Amino acid sequence: MSGAVAGAKPSHPRGLTSSPYFTSLVTVMLLAVLLVAGGAAYPGFLSLQVMFNLLIDNAFLLVIAIGMSFVILSGGIDLSVGSVLALTTMVSAWLLQTWHVPPLLVIAISLVMGAGFGAAMGAIIHYFKLQPFIVTLAGMFLARGLCYLISINSITIEDPFFVAMSQTQVPVLGGFLSPGALIALAMLAVAIYVAHCTPFGRAIYAVGGNEQSALMMGLRVARTKVLIYAFSGFCAALAGVLFSFYMLSGYGLHAQGTELDAIAAVVIGGTLLTGGYGYVAGALSGVLVLGTIQTLIAFDGTLSSWWTKIVIGGLLFVFCVVQRLMAIGATAKK
Amino acid sequence: MSIVRHPLFRPLAALAILLLIDLLLIPGFFHIEIKDGHLYGSLIDIANRAAPLALAAIGMTLVIATRGIDISVGAVVAISGTVASMLIGGTMVMNNGVPEYVANTPMVWALCAAMGAALLCGAWNGVLVAGLGLQPIVATLILMVAGRGLAQLLTDGQIVTVYYEPFFFLGSGYLFGLPFSLYIVAAVFVVTFLLMRKTALGLFIQSVGINPVAARLAGLKTATLIFFVYLFCSACAGLSGLMISANIKSADANNAGLLLELDAILAVTLGGTSLAGGKFSLAGSVIGALIIQTLTYTIYSLGLPPEVNMVVKSVVVFLVCISQSAEFKNMWRRVFPARSKGIAA
């Protein structure tokens, strides 16, 4: 299916390197290599709980990356997700601690707020024909600024429901997962279904492949684009809720730079930044690769944490170049 | 009507409105006095603090003119500041009972090394964009993510403090009564302006921005042009990094120039350069940097919490972008058909 809608992008699978699975496959192989190398170097690295912790620690990043996949598949980009996450933790903490709003209502308010924020940006992008980059950049400033308007200090969350969610350990296959990780996995399942089995999903791929032809085919481009950014905002808000389960505090500096991690995860997961090509499931492998690198560096103990950034940058470079060379190869073959 | 149509009219009007607000609300805003042979006053202060941003914005203008974007500017600032600070360092030596500060490496070499590092960053970006044909935002994203990591690797994650007087001159020195940083900005601006206006370079850059394929078919070496534009942008960012680290007398790989790329893009946009490429105004970008700094200064002076700054900035970006869009101009024309002729132009 993706070959058909990818249009001018590398399509017509000929051999392994030009098959649509190729970059996704490379990522999965890379993940396996990283895990095996880790297992060989450090005893206990491959234990089930270390793997589960990988998921628990990166649940919020996974949720954000899912939303980002949708945006990138449609040919856009959303730089505001990290700030929306921070804003959600801030608003949740503030509503809980100052106004004593019931926790479930707080979560609902946060999610609606995130989706609304995204929808507003999507509408501005579509109706004023502005670049997603600059609009979501302004959204990023706005959300961070709003955080500081609520408070410049961090607010601790003491609500029993949030505390319970942060401490619950759900037994799975002899190990345990946090409720946050389970929510993230459920979100991934829903996103995969939406992207590959619904008309909305096909519209996303079509808009990303070529917006003009999508419009001529009679697809509702406006509705699709606004919904995509609304979905990304929703994911960012959900990630914010998971993050506040994890950190039990709201703070304007939470998750700085997460938007870049999410973009990196999506690209490493095999989605083309030009849009229209890739898999939502790639977000999981991308996030796991980033998480494994971090865990490897933590296990090593002698490497400093800034190596993470350098390695992520290097990986991003390799994947971008591979994507580019594949695109050049595909055009040359035609 | 011809004055209103001038490309610099809008940014200048915005700056004038801001200054008018300051005149009305902040007592002594336009007061300038001479202390120890230096000029002191709010206006001087604003210009001095806007200098690093103005430099970054001048470089960014050319990149945006070719329809590109460079989001690694902040990381380049961190790298060049770190390299300079590490090489200079500085230790106190007692010379006949007089404390003297000695640099680890001669300052000229340290500055050359820092600029060399910045140029390497620019060359890296340029090769990715011009050579490999990656999207500019992705290509520079790589350096944005990894650059701070590299800077921290150099310093072992520590903040490097500098104890060497001559270096501070770059950031807080005075020449003929005015801050030295203003002369640097003026020099870079004049050289760039002359290159763009008195040679064909400006025209070439514009044609690449308007239509890269047509420019190439017309015989322009588009790849070389694009490469040098990224090189130039990083050089400007490197210079701005030297200025910032000289001003705070240290290099903090984690925070130096954080989000500077976004402010630079904002300054360029405020100055009337279209993000779609092809049309640019160097003077506009410098004015844009002044607008941002004046806005910040105003917010601080009015006693508003500094946090308001980000919200105001983002609202300004939204308004400027929307007002630049063709769709908005069409809407405006529909609502005010009679008056639109002059405004919509």
XYZ file of C-alpha atoms in Angstrom:
679
model
C 0.000 0.000 0.000
C 2.690 2.435 0.947
C 4.386 1.770 -2.380
C 1.264 2.910 -4.165
C 0.807 6.141 -2.253
C 4.452 7.047 -1.945
C 4.357 8.451 -5.478
C 7.665 10.067 -6.336
C 9.340 8.666 -3.227
C 11.413 5.485 -3.486
C 8.875 2.924 -4.606
C 8.795 -0.052 -6.986
C 10.510 -2.528 -4.671
C 13.460 -4.039 -6.498
C 15.761 -6.037 -4.307
C 16.208 -5.599 -0.593
C 17.664 -2.096 -0.450
C 14.791 -0.511 -2.315
C 12.041 -2.421 -0.514
C 9.802 -0.200 1.605
C 10.768 -2.169 4.702
C 14.466 -1.519 4.275
C 15.191 1.339 6.703
C 12.758 -0.085 9.233
C 14.538 -3.408 8.926
C 17.931 -1.744 9.399
C 16.661 -0.153 12.609
C 15.411 -3.440 13.998
C 18.735 -5.059 13.134
C 20.593 -2.178 14.740
C 18.485 -2.605 17.866
C 19.296 -6.330 17.947
C 23.022 -5.621 17.505
C 22.966 -3.029 20.288
C 21.150 -5.430 22.624
C 23.478 -8.350 21.861
C 26.548 -6.139 22.256
C 25.152 -4.886 25.565
C 24.401 -8.424 26.703
C 27.922 -9.543 25.817
C 29.624 -6.619 27.526
C 27.553 -6.317 30.689
C 26.100 -9.272 32.592
C 22.440 -8.756 33.393
C 21.916 -6.309 30.524
C 19.614 -8.663 28.653
C 17.442 -9.468 31.674
C 13.719 -9.067 31.144
C 13.346 -6.260 33.677
C 16.060 -4.128 32.036
C 14.106 -4.432 28.788
C 10.870 -3.529 30.569
C 12.564 -0.570 32.257
C 13.557 0.621 28.814
C 9.867 0.792 28.008
C 8.893 2.298 31.379
C 11.502 5.073 31.177
C 10.673 5.947 27.589
C 6.880 5.577 27.638
C 6.337 9.337 27.308
C 8.834 9.572 24.441
C 7.061 6.724 22.655
C 3.695 8.489 22.898
C 5.192 11.748 21.594
C 6.960 9.910 18.779
C 3.653 8.307 17.737
C 2.077 11.737 17.331
C 5.215 12.994 15.571
C 5.085 10.049 13.123
C 1.631 11.155 11.981
C 2.817 14.730 11.487
C 5.992 13.700 9.642
C 4.062 11.185 7.488
C 1.868 14.088 6.388
C 4.974 16.052 5.386
C 4.909 18.441 8.350
C 6.830 18.827 11.564
C 5.744 19.668 15.127
C 8.330 21.418 17.288
C 5.886 22.256 20.085
C 5.476 18.765 21.558
C 8.106 19.073 24.305
C 6.619 22.350 25.516
C 3.059 21.020 25.354
C 4.238 18.109 27.509
C 5.717 20.560 30.032
C 2.555 22.679 29.936
C 0.434 19.589 30.634
C 2.497 18.607 33.676
C 2.283 22.201 34.887
C -1.483 22.544 34.389
C -2.137 19.111 35.943
C -0.010 19.893 38.981
C -1.577 23.322 39.359
C -5.179 22.043 39.051
C -4.482 19.214 41.490
C -2.573 21.135 44.122
C -4.205 24.567 44.031
C -7.775 23.811 42.960
C -8.092 20.195 44.147
C -9.828 19.140 40.934
C -10.520 15.376 40.790
C -7.579 13.607 39.059
C -9.576 12.016 36.224
C -11.099 15.393 35.365
C -7.585 16.899 35.399
C -6.414 14.289 32.910
C -9.429 14.924 30.686
C -8.851 18.693 30.786
C -5.151 18.227 29.919
C -5.898 15.977 26.955
C -8.566 18.309 25.564
C -6.236 21.268 26.039
C -3.393 19.526 24.191
C -5.647 18.504 21.308
C -7.092 22.012 21.093
C -3.636 23.577 21.065
C -2.577 21.255 18.242
C -5.776 21.863 16.280
C -5.289 25.628 16.501
C -1.756 25.325 15.117
C -2.973 22.962 12.392
C -5.668 25.440 11.388
C -3.149 28.314 11.203
C -0.769 26.141 9.154
C -3.462 25.109 6.712
C -5.605 28.192 6.302
C -2.767 30.737 6.151
C -0.522 28.365 4.180
C 2.347 28.876 6.619
C 5.302 26.578 7.140
C 4.599 24.058 9.935
C 8.132 24.657 11.172
C 7.631 28.319 12.036
C 4.082 27.976 13.387
C 4.939 25.116 15.741
C 8.081 27.015 16.738
C 5.881 29.869 17.890
C 3.652 27.289 19.593
C 6.733 25.978 21.381
C 7.546 29.461 22.731
C 3.929 30.006 23.693
C 3.501 26.745 25.607
C 6.809 27.190 27.488
C 5.886 30.765 28.284
C 2.469 29.745 29.592
C 4.206 27.222 31.897
C 6.176 30.013 33.519
C 3.084 32.187 33.801
C 1.550 29.491 36.034
C 4.683 29.233 38.141
C 8.418 29.488 37.666
C 9.002 26.838 40.313
C 8.278 23.163 40.127
C 4.986 22.039 41.720
C 4.972 18.680 43.498
C 1.988 16.413 42.881
C 0.690 14.707 46.020
C -2.641 13.502 44.673
C -3.218 9.876 45.786
C -4.338 8.742 42.305
C -1.205 10.094 40.604
C 1.007 8.682 43.361
C -0.715 5.290 43.008
C -0.194 5.357 39.237
C 3.503 6.103 39.697
C 4.007 3.247 42.141
C 1.827 0.518 40.650
C 3.752 -2.364 39.136
C 1.671 -4.418 36.729
C 3.083 -7.962 36.576
C 3.766 -9.021 32.977
C 5.565 -12.246 31.961
C 7.529 -12.528 35.202
C 8.595 -8.890 35.220
C 6.566 -5.748 35.707
C 5.514 -2.717 33.683
C 4.206 0.631 34.836
C 0.647 1.695 33.930
C 2.275 4.440 31.835
C 4.141 1.925 29.695
C 0.934 -0.063 29.158
C -0.923 3.088 28.125
C 1.866 3.885 25.673
C 1.695 0.399 24.151
C -2.095 0.642 23.849
C -1.682 4.018 22.172
C 0.783 2.469 19.724
C -1.712 -0.284 18.833
C -4.457 2.284 18.244
C -2.123 4.455 16.142
C -1.028 1.527 13.966
C -4.671 0.642 13.370
C -5.587 4.244 12.530
C -2.620 4.735 10.188
C -2.961 1.533 8.198
C -6.622 0.498 8.385
C -8.734 3.644 8.296
C -9.590 6.232 5.628
C -8.016 8.885 7.865
C -4.728 6.966 7.837
C -4.770 6.684 4.053
C -5.516 10.397 3.793
C -2.419 11.132 5.906
C -0.192 9.127 3.562
C -1.826 10.781 0.557
C -1.336 14.312 1.905
C 2.291 13.490 2.721
C 2.900 11.971 -0.707
C 1.554 14.927 -2.613
C -0.842 17.433 -1.119
C -1.939 18.774 -4.485
C -2.968 15.383 -5.838
C -4.638 14.521 -2.529
C -6.725 17.668 -2.955
C -7.550 16.786 -6.559
C -8.548 13.264 -5.545
C -11.209 14.895 -3.426
C -9.685 14.079 -0.040
C -10.539 16.455 2.744
C -7.044 17.869 3.105
C -8.020 20.676 5.479
C -9.777 18.365 7.920
C -6.952 15.824 7.735
C -4.240 18.373 8.426
C -6.023 19.983 11.369
C -6.758 16.520 12.803
C -3.118 15.437 12.424
C -1.845 18.373 14.476
C -4.691 17.908 16.955
C -3.629 14.260 17.301
C -0.005 15.278 17.817
C -1.078 17.782 20.479
C -3.221 15.082 22.101
C -0.245 12.696 22.139
C 1.981 15.381 23.640
C -0.617 16.008 26.368
C -0.964 12.270 27.028
C 2.818 12.065 27.234
C 2.617 14.940 29.715
C 0.178 12.955 31.857
C 2.492 9.909 31.734
C 5.436 12.175 32.535
C 3.670 13.559 35.588
C 2.962 9.976 36.743
C 6.689 9.362 36.304
C 8.066 12.554 37.887
C 5.158 13.461 40.217
C 5.749 17.144 39.563
C 4.931 19.909 37.132
C 7.785 22.077 35.922
C 8.324 24.461 33.012
C 11.751 22.975 32.273
C 10.478 19.391 31.966
C 11.346 17.585 28.742
C 13.427 20.298 27.132
C 14.614 19.148 23.726
C 12.180 16.219 23.648
C 10.823 17.355 20.278
C 14.252 16.673 18.791
C 14.486 13.256 20.438
C 11.056 12.451 19.022
C 12.031 13.579 15.511
C 15.248 11.560 15.803
C 13.274 8.493 16.945
C 10.852 8.806 14.028
C 13.651 9.248 11.475
C 15.678 6.384 12.934
C 12.465 4.345 12.872
C 12.499 4.618 9.087
C 9.992 7.384 8.329
C 11.007 9.778 5.563
C 11.068 13.408 6.644
C 9.664 14.455 3.286
C 6.440 12.665 4.193
C 4.239 9.953 2.802
C 6.545 7.042 3.513
C 7.167 4.963 6.624
C 5.484 3.087 9.423
C 4.018 4.294 12.704
C 5.444 1.162 14.324
C 8.890 2.506 13.432
C 8.428 4.973 16.308
C 8.741 2.053 18.762
C 12.005 0.778 17.281
C 13.368 4.324 17.063
C 12.538 5.038 20.704
C 13.976 1.685 21.787
C 17.236 2.367 19.906
C 17.583 5.733 21.660
C 16.691 4.142 25.004
C 19.159 1.284 24.515
C 21.977 3.722 23.749
C 21.164 5.567 26.957
C 21.054 2.312 28.948
C 24.344 1.157 27.428
C 25.988 4.414 28.452
C 24.477 4.109 31.942
C 25.703 0.499 32.265
C 29.185 1.452 31.106
C 29.453 4.053 33.832
C 32.673 5.614 32.526
C 31.100 7.414 29.569
C 29.425 10.704 30.295
C 25.813 11.351 29.490
C 26.651 13.840 26.722
C 27.861 10.917 24.671
C 24.168 10.113 24.254
C 23.690 13.329 22.302
C 26.706 12.705 20.102
C 25.652 9.126 19.332
C 22.069 10.211 18.595
C 23.401 12.932 16.288
C 25.642 10.395 14.553
C 22.786 7.921 14.095
C 20.539 10.671 12.780
C 23.270 11.548 10.283
C 23.692 7.941 9.099
C 19.961 7.412 8.674
C 19.410 10.685 6.841
C 22.249 9.898 4.450
C 20.936 6.359 3.854
C 17.445 7.715 3.160
C 18.886 10.298 0.800
C 21.027 7.788 -1.094
C 18.041 5.458 -1.409
C 15.944 8.305 -2.799
C 18.675 9.144 -5.308
C 18.951 5.453 -6.249
C 15.197 5.185 -6.763
C 15.103 8.210 -9.069
C 18.072 6.915 -11.045
C 16.379 3.553 -11.666
C 13.260 5.081 -13.180
C 2.503 55.885 -0.134
C 6.024 55.126 -1.358
C 7.418 55.346 2.189
C 4.810 52.855 3.410
C 5.789 50.466 0.650
C 9.473 50.492 1.565
C 10.478 47.028 2.849
C 12.016 48.508 5.997
C 8.867 50.472 6.849
C 7.160 47.767 8.892
C 10.150 46.734 11.055
C 11.081 50.373 11.640
C 7.484 51.211 12.538
C 7.406 48.314 14.998
C 10.649 49.514 16.593
C 9.343 53.096 16.716
C 6.122 51.989 18.424
C 8.125 50.034 21.007
C 10.404 53.016 21.661
C 7.361 55.282 21.974
C 5.896 52.943 24.610
C 9.230 53.071 26.437
C 9.312 56.872 26.207
C 5.877 57.098 27.818
C 6.241 54.375 30.442
C 9.890 54.234 31.460
C 11.313 57.413 32.956
C 14.769 58.360 31.666
C 14.700 55.818 28.862
C 16.354 58.100 26.338
C 18.788 59.553 28.857
C 22.398 59.013 27.828
C 25.300 60.204 29.926
C 29.071 60.026 29.802
C 30.823 58.136 32.594
C 34.591 57.574 32.489
C 34.565 58.580 28.835
C 31.982 55.894 27.949
C 28.411 56.453 26.919
C 25.888 54.948 29.284
C 22.155 54.610 28.912
C 19.287 52.275 28.097
C 19.677 52.685 24.339
C 23.392 51.815 24.451
C 22.609 48.862 26.683
C 19.964 47.525 24.296
C 22.263 47.885 21.283
C 25.122 46.191 23.160
C 22.998 43.243 24.262
C 21.433 42.841 20.826
C 24.888 42.530 19.193
C 25.331 38.708 19.369
C 21.771 38.194 18.149
C 22.257 40.700 15.325
C 25.370 38.822 14.164
C 23.565 35.480 14.175
C 20.636 37.094 12.347
C 22.889 38.499 9.586
C 24.189 34.987 8.882
C 20.734 33.470 9.116
C 19.373 36.031 6.630
C 21.505 34.691 3.800
C 20.625 31.083 4.644
C 16.915 31.889 4.665
C 17.339 33.853 1.422
C 18.367 30.587 -0.266
C 15.183 28.974 1.082
C 17.161 27.165 3.774
C 17.261 27.289 7.542
C 20.060 26.728 10.048
C 18.922 25.527 13.449
C 22.429 24.635 14.618
C 23.369 28.268 15.343
C 23.047 27.855 19.121
C 25.232 24.752 19.109
C 27.890 26.567 17.044
C 27.832 29.403 19.595
C 28.448 26.845 22.352
C 31.298 25.199 20.411
C 33.175 28.374 19.465
C 32.771 29.884 22.944
C 34.008 26.652 24.500
C 37.045 26.340 22.231
C 38.069 29.967 22.826
C 37.560 29.799 26.593
C 39.426 26.516 26.942
C 42.424 27.686 24.935
C 42.633 31.053 26.658
C 41.798 29.874 30.163
C 44.112 32.190 32.010
C 46.091 31.885 35.223
C 47.239 34.537 37.648
C 51.004 35.009 37.826
C 52.646 37.237 40.442
C 55.143 39.413 38.629
C 57.202 41.567 41.051
C 54.241 41.578 43.403
C 51.841 42.673 40.671
C 49.200 40.113 39.720
C 49.243 39.460 35.977
C 46.961 37.224 33.974
C 48.531 35.014 31.368
C 46.614 33.123 28.703
C 47.227 29.403 28.142
C 47.455 29.974 24.398
C 48.103 33.322 22.701
C 44.698 34.935 22.275
C 45.033 35.340 18.513
C 45.536 31.596 18.087
C 42.662 30.817 20.435
C 40.341 33.084 18.463
C 41.522 31.562 15.187
C 40.921 28.065 16.550
C 37.429 29.010 17.719
C 36.550 30.513 14.350
C 38.089 27.469 12.666
C 35.808 25.198 14.704
C 32.817 27.318 13.709
C 33.845 27.160 10.041
C 34.152 23.371 10.291
C 30.583 23.246 11.606
C 29.478 25.430 8.712
C 31.314 23.261 6.193
C 29.626 20.188 7.682
C 26.178 21.762 7.302
C 27.065 22.995 3.838
C 28.193 19.571 2.636
C 25.016 17.952 3.958
C 22.711 20.530 2.367
C 24.540 21.377 -0.857
C 26.411 18.137 -1.429
C 23.986 15.465 -0.283
C 20.830 17.460 -0.852
C 19.358 16.843 2.605
C 16.545 19.128 3.738
C 18.205 22.082 5.525
C 16.180 21.625 8.721
C 17.200 17.963 8.991
C 20.819 18.544 8.046
C 21.274 21.244 10.666
C 19.192 19.299 13.209
C 22.049 16.784 13.366
C 24.561 19.404 14.463
C 21.968 20.954 16.781
C 21.594 17.636 18.634
C 25.249 16.599 18.589
C 26.933 20.026 18.802
C 26.205 20.658 22.470
C 27.338 17.123 23.226
C 30.643 17.848 21.453
C 31.103 21.106 23.353
C 30.445 19.319 26.639
C 32.850 16.582 25.659
C 35.578 19.211 25.212
C 34.987 20.695 28.654
C 34.142 17.451 30.453
C 30.767 18.965 31.243
C 32.288 21.748 33.322
C 31.770 25.470 32.927
C 35.101 26.917 31.770
C 35.940 30.240 33.374
C 38.301 32.682 31.686
C 40.715 34.927 33.594
C 42.289 37.001 30.877
C 41.469 40.696 30.589
C 42.103 41.306 26.861
C 39.544 38.630 25.911
C 36.778 40.430 27.838
C 37.240 43.419 25.532
C 35.346 41.506 22.834
C 32.242 41.319 24.965
C 32.310 44.338 27.246
C 35.061 46.624 25.978
C 34.589 50.235 24.874
C 36.124 51.993 21.880
C 35.665 55.757 21.368
C 32.931 55.739 24.018
C 30.826 53.022 22.403
C 30.715 49.275 23.171
C 33.256 47.390 21.058
C 30.661 44.771 20.077
C 28.807 47.415 18.066
C 31.879 47.948 15.881
C 32.073 44.203 15.178
C 28.423 44.081 14.151
C 28.848 47.204 12.045
C 31.926 45.768 10.318
C 30.248 42.433 9.540
C 27.127 44.222 8.368
C 28.963 46.652 6.083
C 31.128 43.934 4.513
C 28.121 41.657 3.939
C 25.993 44.516 2.649
C 28.655 45.619 0.160
C 29.176 42.024 -1.003
C 25.452 41.642 -1.570
C 24.826 45.010 -3.187
C 28.040 45.873 -5.022
C 28.726 42.399 -6.398
C 26.388 39.969 -8.128
C 26.458 37.690 -5.094
C 23.210 39.088 -3.670
C 21.429 38.541 -6.967
C 22.781 34.965 -7.187
C 21.589 34.165 -3.668
C 18.171 35.601 -4.420
C 17.815 33.593 -7.612
C 18.739 30.382 -5.766
C 16.020 31.205 -3.247
C 13.404 31.961 -5.886
C 14.010 28.858 -7.985
C 17.058 26.639 -7.366
C 16.529 24.561 -10.503
C 16.154 27.571 -12.787
C 19.219 29.155 -11.168
C 21.258 26.035 -11.865
C 20.031 25.834 -15.447
C 20.947 29.495 -15.886
C 24.527 28.534 -15.122
C 24.837 29.421 -11.444
C 26.929 27.139 -9.260
C 24.054 26.680 -6.835
C 25.748 24.010 -4.730
C 28.820 26.199 -4.151
C 26.633 29.178 -3.303
C 24.561 27.194 -0.818
C 27.715 25.724 0.739
C 29.202 29.177 1.319
C 25.969 30.543 2.734
C 26.022 27.888 5.488
C 29.743 28.513 6.022
C 29.029 32.225 6.436
C 26.124 31.593 8.814
C 28.308 29.434 11.071
C 31.111 32.014 10.964
C 28.666 34.669 12.164
C 27.430 32.306 14.878
C 31.035 31.585 15.901
C 31.789 35.292 16.215
C 28.636 35.734 18.228
C 29.738 32.843 20.470
C 33.069 34.594 21.121
C 31.173 37.746 22.044
C 28.813 35.904 24.392
C 31.556 33.986 26.194
C 33.699 37.132 26.478
C 30.729 38.910 27.990
C 29.968 36.280 30.632
C 33.714 35.539 31.054
C 33.127 31.823 30.738
C 31.778 29.130 28.443
C 28.779 27.054 29.464
C 28.346 24.340 26.834
C 24.871 23.553 28.111
C 23.350 27.019 28.078
C 25.411 29.324 25.855
C 23.304 30.369 22.913
C 20.392 28.150 23.944
C 17.451 28.850 21.603
C 19.526 31.552 19.866
C 18.642 30.002 16.496
C 14.983 30.614 17.190
C 15.565 34.232 18.164
C 17.693 34.687 15.042
C 14.939 33.257 12.832
C 12.463 35.528 14.585
C 14.724 38.561 14.008
C 15.053 37.707 10.319
C 11.285 37.263 9.965
C 10.561 40.491 11.828
C 12.963 42.274 9.478
C 10.749 41.471 6.519
C 12.676 38.542 5.019
C 10.266 35.922 3.760
C 10.849 32.383 5.057
C 9.973 31.152 1.569
C 13.310 32.522 0.360
C 14.305 34.767 -2.486
C 13.833 38.147 -0.859
C 15.999 39.338 1.977
C 16.948 42.431 3.919
C 20.137 42.520 5.995
C 19.259 45.860 7.576
C 15.825 44.460 8.406
C 17.394 41.564 10.306
C 19.531 43.907 12.415
C 16.426 45.979 13.135
C 14.620 42.730 13.983
C 17.319 41.895 16.526
C 16.940 45.389 18.013
C 13.154 44.911 18.208
C 13.566 41.641 20.128
C 16.064 43.158 22.555
C 13.960 46.302 23.056
C 10.931 44.118 23.730
C 12.874 42.142 26.336
C 14.234 45.326 27.916
C 10.755 46.869 28.017
C 9.246 43.835 29.688
C 11.978 43.795 32.330
C 11.808 47.561 32.931
C 8.043 47.588 33.297
C 8.441 45.201 36.222
C 6.564 42.440 34.429
C 7.784 38.953 35.270
C 10.480 37.861 32.761
C 8.296 34.838 31.981
C 5.914 37.087 30.040
C 8.719 37.558 27.524
C 8.283 34.157 25.890
C 4.522 34.515 25.595
C 4.827 37.964 24.051
C 7.536 36.757 21.652
C 5.411 33.835 20.488
C 2.366 36.027 19.962
C 4.546 38.399 17.910
C 5.752 35.473 15.741
C 2.172 34.317 15.144
C 1.028 37.826 14.205
C 4.014 38.543 11.936
C 3.707 35.196 10.133
C -0.024 35.490 9.631
C 0.271 39.071 8.405
C 2.960 37.957 5.908
C 0.843 35.204 4.391
C -0.825 35.697 1.037
C -4.056 34.216 2.401
C -4.276 36.924 5.039
C -3.709 39.623 2.441
C -6.532 38.168 0.343
C -8.839 38.147 3.352
C -7.842 41.717 4.122
C -8.610 42.700 0.542
C -12.054 41.128 0.798
C -12.872 42.886 4.073
C -11.437 46.302 3.141
C -11.625 46.436 -0.662
C -11.320 50.220 -0.902
C -8.269 50.715 1.289
C -6.374 47.612 0.394
C -4.433 48.878 -2.625
C -1.625 50.427 -0.643
C -1.555 48.014 2.279
C -1.744 44.745 0.430
C 1.239 45.567 -1.755
